[in-house]
């Protein structure tokens, strides 16, 4: 699927604080990472069987929509650590000690925590996985070979990893996908051939996110078939 270079990088996380929790934004803060293990948990618990009500036995009682949860590991860096402390405690109070030179950040635990949009790109790939409505559950510090590491435990409301084309198209600007949540008008989509995902059919910039299944994009010139794959193109930031 990928034709990207930059294999010396293990991957990056790019993030932005959300204005409205669960509404994805185009990320602006890139951070190099060591690893990530975020997965969607489909740990359904079925209702107890009800005699004579066959259809009632097909509904889950817990985690009908599985949350996305996992850990991101990176080296501790003074330019990025504040985002994660804000996520754990709430927004910090900033005091200027010396103009343009020294600042003091104070964190106190609050009841209102910020949420983030997180883009994850692993080294060598040219697309990202986007988690939105993400909150920081915990931050753990460790020391390894004289280097300080952060382990950030994250839980997100939703994820965009890829979407499938619902209606074949070879012209115009209307693109129907089975999911548009998580996309923004700053994103570029890479359309991949369903029988051979290593084949890129076309890149399309997004003009409008119309609804849950409809986008307005740049002009479609490739022949897009039902079930072709759409992924979000990675930014060139690291």
PDB file of C-alpha atoms in Angstrom:
ATOM      1  CA  UNK A   1       0.000   0.000   0.000  1.00  0.00           C
ATOM      2  CA  UNK A   2       2.809   2.396   0.818  1.00  0.00           C
ATOM      3  CA  UNK A   3       5.347   4.109  -1.390  1.00  0.00           C
ATOM      4  CA  UNK A   4       6.641   6.433   1.352  1.00  0.00           C
ATOM      5  CA  UNK A   5      10.262   6.902   2.368  1.00  0.00           C
ATOM      6  CA  UNK A   6      11.748   7.956   5.701  1.00  0.00           C
ATOM      7  CA  UNK A   7      12.292   4.524   7.229  1.00  0.00           C
ATOM      8  CA  UNK A   8      14.719   5.956   9.819  1.00  0.00           C
ATOM      9  CA  UNK A   9      11.666   7.360  11.632  1.00  0.00           C
ATOM     10  CA  UNK A  10       9.722   4.870  13.726  1.00  0.00           C
ATOM     11  CA  UNK A  11       6.623   6.972  13.386  1.00  0.00           C
ATOM     12  CA  UNK A  12       4.926  10.182  14.429  1.00  0.00           C
ATOM     13  CA  UNK A  13       1.954  11.398  16.366  1.00  0.00           C
ATOM     14  CA  UNK A  14       0.353  14.655  15.266  1.00  0.00           C
ATOM     15  CA  UNK A  15      -2.264  16.187  17.541  1.00  0.00           C
ATOM     16  CA  UNK A  16      -4.535  19.161  18.128  1.00  0.00           C
ATOM     17  CA  UNK A  17      -6.865  20.103  20.965  1.00  0.00           C
ATOM     18  CA  UNK A  18     -10.492  19.814  19.890  1.00  0.00           C
ATOM     19  CA  UNK A  19     -12.913  22.722  20.133  1.00  0.00           C
ATOM     20  CA  UNK A  20     -15.794  20.258  20.540  1.00  0.00           C
ATOM     21  CA  UNK A  21     -15.061  16.843  22.029  1.00  0.00           C
ATOM     22  CA  UNK A  22     -15.430  14.151  19.392  1.00  0.00           C
ATOM     23  CA  UNK A  23     -15.294  16.502  16.397  1.00  0.00           C
ATOM     24  CA  UNK A  24     -12.086  15.853  14.459  1.00  0.00           C
ATOM     25  CA  UNK A  25      -9.756  18.697  13.459  1.00  0.00           C
ATOM     26  CA  UNK A  26      -6.728  18.830  11.161  1.00  0.00           C
ATOM     27  CA  UNK A  27      -3.708  18.193  13.370  1.00  0.00           C
ATOM     28  CA  UNK A  28      -0.833  20.676  13.683  1.00  0.00           C
ATOM     29  CA  UNK A  29       1.589  19.453  16.383  1.00  0.00           C
ATOM     30  CA  UNK A  30       3.945  16.670  15.190  1.00  0.00           C
ATOM     31  CA  UNK A  31       5.848  14.529  17.704  1.00  0.00           C
ATOM     32  CA  UNK A  32       8.177  11.642  16.892  1.00  0.00           C
ATOM     33  CA  UNK A  33       7.154   8.427  18.652  1.00  0.00           C
ATOM     34  CA  UNK A  34       8.712   5.044  19.405  1.00  0.00           C
ATOM     35  CA  UNK A  35       5.620   2.852  19.249  1.00  0.00           C
ATOM     36  CA  UNK A  36       1.848   2.771  19.610  1.00  0.00           C
ATOM     37  CA  UNK A  37      -0.626   0.027  20.470  1.00  0.00           C
ATOM     38  CA  UNK A  38      -4.067   1.640  20.158  1.00  0.00           C
ATOM     39  CA  UNK A  39      -6.781  -0.861  19.222  1.00  0.00           C
ATOM     40  CA  UNK A  40     -10.569  -0.866  19.070  1.00  0.00           C
ATOM     41  CA  UNK A  41     -12.082  -3.124  21.728  1.00  0.00           C
ATOM     42  CA  UNK A  42     -15.038  -5.161  20.529  1.00  0.00           C
ATOM     43  CA  UNK A  43     -15.599  -6.888  23.857  1.00  0.00           C
ATOM     44  CA  UNK A  44     -19.348  -7.342  23.529  1.00  0.00           C
ATOM     45  CA  UNK A  45     -21.361  -8.900  26.324  1.00  0.00           C
ATOM     46  CA  UNK A  46     -24.568 -10.426  25.070  1.00  0.00           C
ATOM     47  CA  UNK A  47     -27.876 -10.219  26.914  1.00  0.00           C
ATOM     48  CA  UNK A  48     -29.136 -13.346  28.643  1.00  0.00           C
ATOM     49  CA  UNK A  49     -31.256 -15.596  26.397  1.00  0.00           C
ATOM     50  CA  UNK A  50     -34.997 -14.936  26.487  1.00  0.00           C
ATOM     51  CA  UNK A  51     -37.171 -17.883  25.636  1.00  0.00           C
ATOM     52  CA  UNK A  52     -39.545 -17.174  22.786  1.00  0.00           C
ATOM     53  CA  UNK A  53     -37.793 -13.913  21.797  1.00  0.00           C
ATOM     54  CA  UNK A  54     -35.104 -15.023  19.366  1.00  0.00           C
ATOM     55  CA  UNK A  55     -34.271 -11.546  18.026  1.00  0.00           C
ATOM     56  CA  UNK A  56     -33.643 -10.192  21.532  1.00  0.00           C
ATOM     57  CA  UNK A  57     -30.658 -12.510  21.886  1.00  0.00           C
ATOM     58  CA  UNK A  58     -28.647 -10.748  19.180  1.00  0.00           C
ATOM     59  CA  UNK A  59     -28.067  -7.451  21.014  1.00  0.00           C
ATOM     60  CA  UNK A  60     -25.016  -6.603  23.083  1.00  0.00           C
ATOM     61  CA  UNK A  61     -25.428  -5.236  26.581  1.00  0.00           C
ATOM     62  CA  UNK A  62     -21.991  -3.627  26.955  1.00  0.00           C
ATOM     63  CA  UNK A  63     -19.641  -1.812  24.562  1.00  0.00           C
ATOM     64  CA  UNK A  64     -21.988  -1.807  21.603  1.00  0.00           C
ATOM     65  CA  UNK A  65     -19.561   0.667  20.045  1.00  0.00           C
ATOM     66  CA  UNK A  66     -16.122  -0.405  21.195  1.00  0.00           C
ATOM     67  CA  UNK A  67     -13.775   2.315  22.500  1.00  0.00           C
ATOM     68  CA  UNK A  68     -10.274   2.745  21.069  1.00  0.00           C
ATOM     69  CA  UNK A  69      -7.613   2.379  23.725  1.00  0.00           C
ATOM     70  CA  UNK A  70      -3.882   1.816  23.948  1.00  0.00           C
ATOM     71  CA  UNK A  71      -0.464   3.269  24.700  1.00  0.00           C
ATOM     72  CA  UNK A  72       1.852   5.614  22.818  1.00  0.00           C
ATOM     73  CA  UNK A  73       5.543   5.615  23.746  1.00  0.00           C
ATOM     74  CA  UNK A  74       7.995   8.432  23.045  1.00  0.00           C
ATOM     75  CA  UNK A  75      11.034  10.152  24.497  1.00  0.00           C
ATOM     76  CA  UNK A  76      10.247  12.939  26.947  1.00  0.00           C
ATOM     77  CA  UNK A  77      10.605  16.327  25.286  1.00  0.00           C
ATOM     78  CA  UNK A  78       9.988  19.746  26.831  1.00  0.00           C
ATOM     79  CA  UNK A  79       8.281  21.005  23.659  1.00  0.00           C
ATOM     80  CA  UNK A  80       5.583  18.320  23.699  1.00  0.00           C
ATOM     81  CA  UNK A  81       5.100  17.105  27.264  1.00  0.00           C
ATOM     82  CA  UNK A  82       2.756  19.990  28.122  1.00  0.00           C
ATOM     83  CA  UNK A  83       0.080  18.600  25.776  1.00  0.00           C
ATOM     84  CA  UNK A  84      -0.097  15.375  27.763  1.00  0.00           C
ATOM     85  CA  UNK A  85      -0.055  17.072  31.169  1.00  0.00           C
ATOM     86  CA  UNK A  86      -2.924  19.257  29.935  1.00  0.00           C
ATOM     87  CA  UNK A  87      -4.715  16.084  28.914  1.00  0.00           C
ATOM     88  CA  UNK A  88      -4.294  14.518  32.360  1.00  0.00           C
ATOM     89  CA  UNK A  89      -4.875  17.542  34.623  1.00  0.00           C
ATOM     90  CA  UNK A  90      -6.596  20.165  32.484  1.00  0.00           C
ATOM     91  CA  UNK A  91      -5.275  23.414  31.048  1.00  0.00           C
ATOM     92  CA  UNK A  92      -2.203  24.826  32.762  1.00  0.00           C
ATOM     93  CA  UNK A  93      -1.770  28.335  34.144  1.00  0.00           C
ATOM     94  CA  UNK A  94       1.093  30.155  32.419  1.00  0.00           C
ATOM     95  CA  UNK A  95       3.207  32.768  34.203  1.00  0.00           C
ATOM     96  CA  UNK A  96       5.903  34.732  32.384  1.00  0.00           C
ATOM     97  CA  UNK A  97       9.027  34.930  34.549  1.00  0.00           C
ATOM     98  CA  UNK A  98      11.285  36.620  31.988  1.00  0.00           C
ATOM     99  CA  UNK A  99       9.778  37.912  28.751  1.00  0.00           C
ATOM    100  CA  UNK A 100      10.508  35.538  25.819  1.00  0.00           C
ATOM    101  CA  UNK A 101      12.960  33.599  28.004  1.00  0.00           C
ATOM    102  CA  UNK A 102      11.482  31.897  31.067  1.00  0.00           C
ATOM    103  CA  UNK A 103       7.938  30.718  31.802  1.00  0.00           C
ATOM    104  CA  UNK A 104       6.271  28.856  34.628  1.00  0.00           C
ATOM    105  CA  UNK A 105       3.519  26.296  33.986  1.00  0.00           C
ATOM    106  CA  UNK A 106       1.263  25.282  36.872  1.00  0.00           C
ATOM    107  CA  UNK A 107      -1.112  22.314  36.665  1.00  0.00           C
ATOM    108  CA  UNK A 108      -3.956  21.618  39.059  1.00  0.00           C
ATOM    109  CA  UNK A 109      -6.430  18.783  38.624  1.00  0.00           C
ATOM    110  CA  UNK A 110      -9.772  19.942  37.184  1.00  0.00           C
ATOM    111  CA  UNK A 111     -13.100  18.309  36.382  1.00  0.00           C
ATOM    112  CA  UNK A 112     -13.055  19.486  32.754  1.00  0.00           C
ATOM    113  CA  UNK A 113     -10.464  17.676  30.663  1.00  0.00           C
ATOM    114  CA  UNK A 114      -9.544  18.500  27.075  1.00  0.00           C
ATOM    115  CA  UNK A 115      -9.940  16.095  24.161  1.00  0.00           C
ATOM    116  CA  UNK A 116      -7.665  15.696  21.164  1.00  0.00           C
ATOM    117  CA  UNK A 117      -7.560  14.566  17.577  1.00  0.00           C
ATOM    118  CA  UNK A 118      -4.583  12.223  17.158  1.00  0.00           C
ATOM    119  CA  UNK A 119      -3.034  11.209  13.833  1.00  0.00           C
ATOM    120  CA  UNK A 120      -0.713   8.180  13.958  1.00  0.00           C
ATOM    121  CA  UNK A 121       1.730   7.440  11.120  1.00  0.00           C
ATOM    122  CA  UNK A 122       4.198   4.587  11.312  1.00  0.00           C
ATOM    123  CA  UNK A 123       7.569   4.777   9.552  1.00  0.00           C
ATOM    124  CA  UNK A 124       7.505   4.017   5.837  1.00  0.00           C
ATOM    125  CA  UNK A 125       3.745   4.494   5.438  1.00  0.00           C
ATOM    126  CA  UNK A 126       2.110   7.307   3.470  1.00  0.00           C
ATOM    127  CA  UNK A 127      -1.239   7.315   5.275  1.00  0.00           C
ATOM    128  CA  UNK A 128      -2.410   7.882   8.846  1.00  0.00           C
ATOM    129  CA  UNK A 129      -4.915   6.457  11.307  1.00  0.00           C
ATOM    130  CA  UNK A 130      -6.952   9.196  12.989  1.00  0.00           C
ATOM    131  CA  UNK A 131      -8.398   8.929  16.497  1.00  0.00           C
ATOM    132  CA  UNK A 132     -10.751  11.665  17.651  1.00  0.00           C
ATOM    133  CA  UNK A 133     -12.503  12.484  20.872  1.00  0.00           C
ATOM    134  CA  UNK A 134      -9.277  11.192  22.444  1.00  0.00           C
ATOM    135  CA  UNK A 135      -8.487  11.721  26.123  1.00  0.00           C
ATOM    136  CA  UNK A 136      -5.298  11.087  28.052  1.00  0.00           C
ATOM    137  CA  UNK A 137      -5.944   8.514  30.800  1.00  0.00           C
ATOM    138  CA  UNK A 138      -2.463   8.512  32.299  1.00  0.00           C
ATOM    139  CA  UNK A 139       1.175   9.455  31.691  1.00  0.00           C
ATOM    140  CA  UNK A 140       3.995   7.256  32.998  1.00  0.00           C
ATOM    141  CA  UNK A 141       7.668   8.265  33.133  1.00  0.00           C
ATOM    142  CA  UNK A 142      10.539   5.776  32.898  1.00  0.00           C
ATOM    143  CA  UNK A 143      14.306   5.914  32.434  1.00  0.00           C
ATOM    144  CA  UNK A 144      16.073   3.674  29.927  1.00  0.00           C
ATOM    145  CA  UNK A 145      19.799   3.966  29.129  1.00  0.00           C
ATOM    146  CA  UNK A 146      19.893   7.518  30.502  1.00  0.00           C
ATOM    147  CA  UNK A 147      16.904   8.535  28.377  1.00  0.00           C
ATOM    148  CA  UNK A 148      13.525   9.491  29.799  1.00  0.00           C
ATOM    149  CA  UNK A 149      10.503   7.958  28.137  1.00  0.00           C
ATOM    150  CA  UNK A 150       6.795   8.702  28.285  1.00  0.00           C
ATOM    151  CA  UNK A 151       4.073   6.066  28.085  1.00  0.00           C
ATOM    152  CA  UNK A 152       0.779   7.804  27.345  1.00  0.00           C
ATOM    153  CA  UNK A 153      -2.397   5.783  27.839  1.00  0.00           C
ATOM    154  CA  UNK A 154      -5.121   7.017  25.504  1.00  0.00           C
ATOM    155  CA  UNK A 155      -8.827   6.317  25.027  1.00  0.00           C
ATOM    156  CA  UNK A 156     -10.656   7.703  21.982  1.00  0.00           C
ATOM    157  CA  UNK A 157     -14.325   7.865  21.059  1.00  0.00           C
ATOM    158  CA  UNK A 158     -13.914   7.067  17.358  1.00  0.00           C
ATOM    159  CA  UNK A 159     -11.358   6.202  14.694  1.00  0.00           C
ATOM    160  CA  UNK A 160     -10.910   6.656  10.950  1.00  0.00           C
ATOM    161  CA  UNK A 161      -8.544   4.041   9.562  1.00  0.00           C
ATOM    162  CA  UNK A 162     -10.067   3.594   6.099  1.00  0.00           C
ATOM    163  CA  UNK A 163     -13.385   3.793   4.329  1.00  0.00           C
ATOM    164  CA  UNK A 164     -14.951   1.951   1.408  1.00  0.00           C
ATOM    165  CA  UNK A 165     -16.452   3.474  -1.735  1.00  0.00           C
ATOM    166  CA  UNK A 166     -20.241   2.976  -1.726  1.00  0.00           C
ATOM    167  CA  UNK A 167     -21.054   4.159  -5.266  1.00  0.00           C
ATOM    168  CA  UNK A 168     -18.803   3.732  -8.308  1.00  0.00           C
ATOM    169  CA  UNK A 169     -17.578   7.025  -9.794  1.00  0.00           C
ATOM    170  CA  UNK A 170     -15.327   8.123 -12.644  1.00  0.00           C
ATOM    171  CA  UNK A 171     -16.202  11.817 -12.941  1.00  0.00           C
ATOM    172  CA  UNK A 172     -17.704  14.708 -11.013  1.00  0.00           C
ATOM    173  CA  UNK A 173     -16.930  15.738  -7.448  1.00  0.00           C
ATOM    174  CA  UNK A 174     -19.359  13.650  -5.353  1.00  0.00           C
ATOM    175  CA  UNK A 175     -17.734  10.778  -3.454  1.00  0.00           C
ATOM    176  CA  UNK A 176     -19.822   8.324  -1.409  1.00  0.00           C
ATOM    177  CA  UNK A 177     -18.013   6.471   1.384  1.00  0.00           C
ATOM    178  CA  UNK A 178     -19.229   4.239   4.210  1.00  0.00           C
ATOM    179  CA  UNK A 179     -17.662   6.663   6.747  1.00  0.00           C
ATOM    180  CA  UNK A 180     -16.755  10.338   6.595  1.00  0.00           C
ATOM    181  CA  UNK A 181     -16.613  11.029  10.352  1.00  0.00           C
ATOM    182  CA  UNK A 182     -13.064  11.998  11.209  1.00  0.00           C
ATOM    183  CA  UNK A 183     -12.371  13.706   7.878  1.00  0.00           C
ATOM    184  CA  UNK A 184     -11.773  17.458   7.501  1.00  0.00           C
ATOM    185  CA  UNK A 185     -11.622  19.841   4.558  1.00  0.00           C
ATOM    186  CA  UNK A 186      -7.839  20.085   5.014  1.00  0.00           C
ATOM    187  CA  UNK A 187      -7.368  16.357   4.330  1.00  0.00           C
ATOM    188  CA  UNK A 188      -6.284  14.611   1.162  1.00  0.00           C
ATOM    189  CA  UNK A 189      -7.573  11.103   0.475  1.00  0.00           C
ATOM    190  CA  UNK A 190      -5.611   8.371  -1.272  1.00  0.00           C
ATOM    191  CA  UNK A 191      -7.937   6.014  -3.179  1.00  0.00           C
ATOM    192  CA  UNK A 192      -6.601   2.465  -3.410  1.00  0.00           C
ATOM    193  CA  UNK A 193      -7.631  -0.400  -5.662  1.00  0.00           C
ATOM    194  CA  UNK A 194      -9.602  -2.974  -3.645  1.00  0.00           C
ATOM    195  CA  UNK A 195      -8.197  -6.081  -5.419  1.00  0.00           C
ATOM    196  CA  UNK A 196      -4.644  -4.685  -5.141  1.00  0.00           C
ATOM    197  CA  UNK A 197      -4.273  -2.082  -2.348  1.00  0.00           C
ATOM    198  CA  UNK A 198      -0.661  -1.419  -3.419  1.00  0.00           C
ATOM    199  CA  UNK A 199      -2.143   0.388  -6.439  1.00  0.00           C
ATOM    200  CA  UNK A 200      -3.040   4.036  -5.842  1.00  0.00           C
ATOM    201  CA  UNK A 201      -5.887   5.133  -8.110  1.00  0.00           C
ATOM    202  CA  UNK A 202      -6.039   8.866  -7.334  1.00  0.00           C
ATOM    203  CA  UNK A 203      -5.470  11.457  -4.624  1.00  0.00           C
ATOM    204  CA  UNK A 204      -8.444  13.702  -3.874  1.00  0.00           C
ATOM    205  CA  UNK A 205      -8.561  16.841  -1.756  1.00  0.00           C
ATOM    206  CA  UNK A 206     -11.764  17.301   0.266  1.00  0.00           C
ATOM    207  CA  UNK A 207     -13.864  20.410  -0.347  1.00  0.00           C
ATOM    208  CA  UNK A 208     -16.922  19.666   1.811  1.00  0.00           C
ATOM    209  CA  UNK A 209     -17.933  16.964   4.278  1.00  0.00           C
ATOM    210  CA  UNK A 210     -21.642  16.871   3.453  1.00  0.00           C
ATOM    211  CA  UNK A 211     -22.868  14.114   5.770  1.00  0.00           C
ATOM    212  CA  UNK A 212     -21.879  10.742   7.239  1.00  0.00           C
ATOM    213  CA  UNK A 213     -21.493   9.144   3.783  1.00  0.00           C
ATOM    214  CA  UNK A 214     -21.008  11.982   1.282  1.00  0.00           C
ATOM    215  CA  UNK A 215     -18.036  14.195   0.381  1.00  0.00           C
ATOM    216  CA  UNK A 216     -17.398  16.887  -2.187  1.00  0.00           C
ATOM    217  CA  UNK A 217     -13.858  16.508  -3.519  1.00  0.00           C
ATOM    218  CA  UNK A 218     -11.610  17.619  -6.313  1.00  0.00           C
ATOM    219  CA  UNK A 219     -12.680  16.275  -9.725  1.00  0.00           C
ATOM    220  CA  UNK A 220     -12.638  12.502  -9.928  1.00  0.00           C
ATOM    221  CA  UNK A 221     -10.732  11.261 -12.980  1.00  0.00           C
ATOM    222  CA  UNK A 222      -9.952   7.640 -12.024  1.00  0.00           C
ATOM    223  CA  UNK A 223     -12.468   4.799 -12.252  1.00  0.00           C
ATOM    224  CA  UNK A 224     -13.472   4.162  -8.640  1.00  0.00           C
ATOM    225  CA  UNK A 225     -15.318   0.903  -8.007  1.00  0.00           C
ATOM    226  CA  UNK A 226     -17.533  -0.104  -5.108  1.00  0.00           C
ATOM    227  CA  UNK A 227     -15.365  -1.247  -2.159  1.00  0.00           C
ATOM    228  CA  UNK A 228     -12.238   0.603  -3.306  1.00  0.00           C
ATOM    229  CA  UNK A 229     -10.389   1.892  -0.241  1.00  0.00           C
ATOM    230  CA  UNK A 230      -9.960   5.479   0.954  1.00  0.00           C
ATOM    231  CA  UNK A 231      -7.222   6.405   3.444  1.00  0.00           C
ATOM    232  CA  UNK A 232      -6.028   9.787   4.759  1.00  0.00           C
ATOM    233  CA  UNK A 233      -2.742  10.915   3.228  1.00  0.00           C
ATOM    234  CA  UNK A 234      -0.040  11.644   5.800  1.00  0.00           C
ATOM    235  CA  UNK A 235       1.329  15.148   6.206  1.00  0.00           C
ATOM    236  CA  UNK A 236       4.978  15.790   5.359  1.00  0.00           C
ATOM    237  CA  UNK A 237       5.953  17.044   8.804  1.00  0.00           C
ATOM    238  CA  UNK A 238       8.753  14.794  10.132  1.00  0.00           C
TER     239      UNK A 238
END
